[in-house]
Amino acid sequence: MNYRADTAQCLAQSIQGCFLNSEQALKVAEALSAEGKLTRVSSTDRVTKAILFRTPGGRHLAVEINDVKSRGFAKQVKIVFENAPSGEALDWKAIAASLGITISDRQFKSSAYTLKGANLEPGRQMSAYIQDQATLERLVDWYASAEGTADATTALDRAAVEAAMDIYDNLGAEGFAARYPQFQDSRQYWVRPSRPRAFSRYPSKPVAAIAAGAHTLGGGWSKRYTAASLLHNAGYIIVDADDRPEPVPAEQYPYLITGAERVRACALTNHIAPARDRGDVDVTIVAGKLHDEIGMKQAWANVCQALRGPKFQHYAAVPPPREVGPEASTTTTFTYDLDQRATKQMTQSPRTAMNQILYGPPGTGKTFATAAVAVGLCLDIPTSDPLFAEDRRDELMAQYRRLADDGRIEFITFHQSYAYEDFVEGLRPTTDPADPLGESTEATGPAAGSAGFRLRSEDGIFKRICERARLDGGDQPGDRLDRQRPVFKIALGRRGIEEDRITLGLDEGLIHLGWGGDIDWSDERFDSFEEIRREWQEMKDADATGKDPNIEMTYSFRSAMQPGDYVALSDGRDTVRAFGRVTGEYYYDASAPFHPHRRKVDWIWQNADGVERARFYASYFRRHSVYQLRPTTIDWDGLESIVLGEDASRPVSGARPYVLVIDEINRANISKVFGELITLLEPDKRLGELNELKVRLPYSGAVFGVPANLHIVGTMNTADRSIALLDTALRRRFEFRELMPRADLLGTVEGIDLSALLSTINGRIEYLFDREHQIGHAYFINCKTRSDVVDVMRHKVIPLLAEYFYEDWNKVAAVLGDADEGDADRKGGFLQRKQLATPAGMGGEGEATPRFRWTVLDDFDFGGLQRK
């Protein structure tokens, strides 16, 4: 189909208001599909709502064929894209400005958005509103090839790569392919593990994608962020199907590390790091062996030079090696001592940093310092690392934003009205029905309400990050259930009467449904509940309503349930006897002797005797054969204890650090905010520690503890409140780090010595007031011109001084060097003083106390602040 010619006239007239409509947009996408630039994912029968397409690189987009008539987007077509394909956030603002389009991150929900691996569910979308064909084509081209602005995949962490390989080991090739259907069988690029494993090589694309936290990823070397490139730059060795190192096209792709840099990366990843994992006291690297592993050609001298050099010692945190053998030979060996105590110090955050407060006067860089502390704690970076250098501030903040996006850093600002209900948990009104699924159950908490609403327990930021930290799997991500996934109750037959049907499902990895008649519901249009209802009414029962179990349960089994979701096999209303993960799409088995509607399942846990439902779900199971359990009622800790073992929900030793940053921590009533949890902050009271403590929360009734891998970093402005006035309980449980003004960080700007200026101001403030009300260097740190300095003095420093001294302008003048002992009018460097006339009746001449009008001058003279 060539739609370009058909719309040429419309395009020519677009400036007069001939806009692309949604049907025309669909034809453009189909034309691009005919050219190989897109592949239509949605079936050709779909003609309503969203039509799904996929780029050659695996990115998805949906053409919404219903024109948007609200929010100012009339006459524009909405196209829904993946906001962060491959885990990389694209620069949507830049492309919107370039093409003159409108974008929106307002989220939409449609069953079409998640078909066949599409990553378009709410929370992962970006919508663009298009006016013409040319713009749509340019946008699709950009989307198919654009690299992300986020650095989530700029480098792979070895622990994440090894964790991805653990998943492959546990599932095997077939099980892995079933769980991650978006990855096809590897053909060319494989990755060799860094330590002995069940397999000698692993498919590079899924390993890199899982390690990067991406849904899918490009393969090969063609881009910096494709699988082979990422793994290669992380020190892994890319091999072919016969386990031979692949030639590295470094000349063609300059972002691939080579030479000594490659030698150092491979030595650390494949020799030093595994030895540390084992707890070895030393490790020996043979130059020739490493040379051949990498696939180098007669470059033994280069390998030896890299291994003995100081760069490698700093890079791998090892002392100079003991060298044996010829100076540059295949048999030259290098033995490195591995100080496990030093290693532990580098890879684990010190206990003294678990709770800390950075305090000082305003403008001393506390906010940036908390970012540096948070990044250092999360990434286990020593404070001496170059990343913390002043000239790498942007890089540090990029790491901070990435960790915040990953949920490992949270930021909150306290204020006077902040309370326990905001911080930990509280009750919030909701108009949702108490039992949206119609389950027969009694209320389980103080949620009863009236007048059309009820109260529901809602988690605060502290409880949420504690749970994320507690459940972090570290290098064992496969050992936990995905708590964001739905859980469906399924019944395969009546116990004792239809035991053969239950046994079939358990033995064959299968779930089956008898409702839905003999209709094959595989067609894509049956994603929609309305389409299922309409088909059942036309084919079976014209009077059927949406509550008909044939309709309701068919939709749950065929459409609501998705691969990756969980199923709990019930045995009556009070028992569960198996738990599994859905691995396949719905299919219709016409030859089945019973229940032709089927799906494949990987049973994670089975117990013929069953366990009590109440251990993980407070409500009775309904009699429906299949339905989704209410998410808020599921006790995931209880479920994991059944499925994975009693200790499954306890923190693992390798859990990654998390950081909660509390800005202005002294502005809230600490006792009111933390409540009974203040004791749980102590290091020895954390979960898994010697004196572990848990409490039962008052609103949800949940048993709660603070994990050991959560750090709390607060900031405190001493100009607002002295440290001496802080809650004593808080002071006992936090370490305090003072940040004072650093005049030495300031230079000279157009003849103004900023260092002397700040030192002079602060010396006078300390004399007239106290040291806690000094002015920080951050006020002046970005001043490049005299005009910048004037603006800071006029709009920040002078108003702050007036606030400090409660509008006592004599003291403000004293700080600025504009005061004297006389009563005459005076013009200083910053302020002008004029004596006010004494009103009649206020005393004769010389008797009344002189009063002055103070004015900030238009031009400043900094001479009085260049000296103390």
PDB file of C-alpha atoms in Angstrom, residues 165-166 168-170 172 193 195-202:
ATOM      1  CA  MET A 165      23.229 -15.917  34.549  1.00  0.00           C
ATOM      2  CA  ASP A 166      21.887 -17.379  37.820  1.00  0.00           C
ATOM      3  CA  TYR A 168      19.461 -18.938  33.274  1.00  0.00           C
ATOM      4  CA  ASP A 169      21.099 -21.651  35.396  1.00  0.00           C
ATOM      5  CA  ASN A 170      17.971 -22.112  37.512  1.00  0.00           C
ATOM      6  CA  GLY A 172      17.564 -23.965  31.961  1.00  0.00           C
ATOM      7  CA  PRO A 193      30.752 -16.398  32.427  1.00  0.00           C
ATOM      8  CA  ARG A 195      33.473 -18.043  36.944  1.00  0.00           C
ATOM      9  CA  PRO A 196      32.688 -21.778  36.563  1.00  0.00           C
ATOM     10  CA  ARG A 197      28.989 -22.329  35.923  1.00  0.00           C
ATOM     11  CA  ALA A 198      26.487 -24.872  34.622  1.00  0.00           C
ATOM     12  CA  PHE A 199      26.953 -23.554  31.071  1.00  0.00           C
ATOM     13  CA  SER A 200      30.135 -22.504  29.292  1.00  0.00           C
ATOM     14  CA  ARG A 201      28.397 -19.677  27.454  1.00  0.00           C
ATOM     15  CA  TYR A 202      25.176 -17.657  27.789  1.00  0.00           C
TER      16      TYR A 202
END
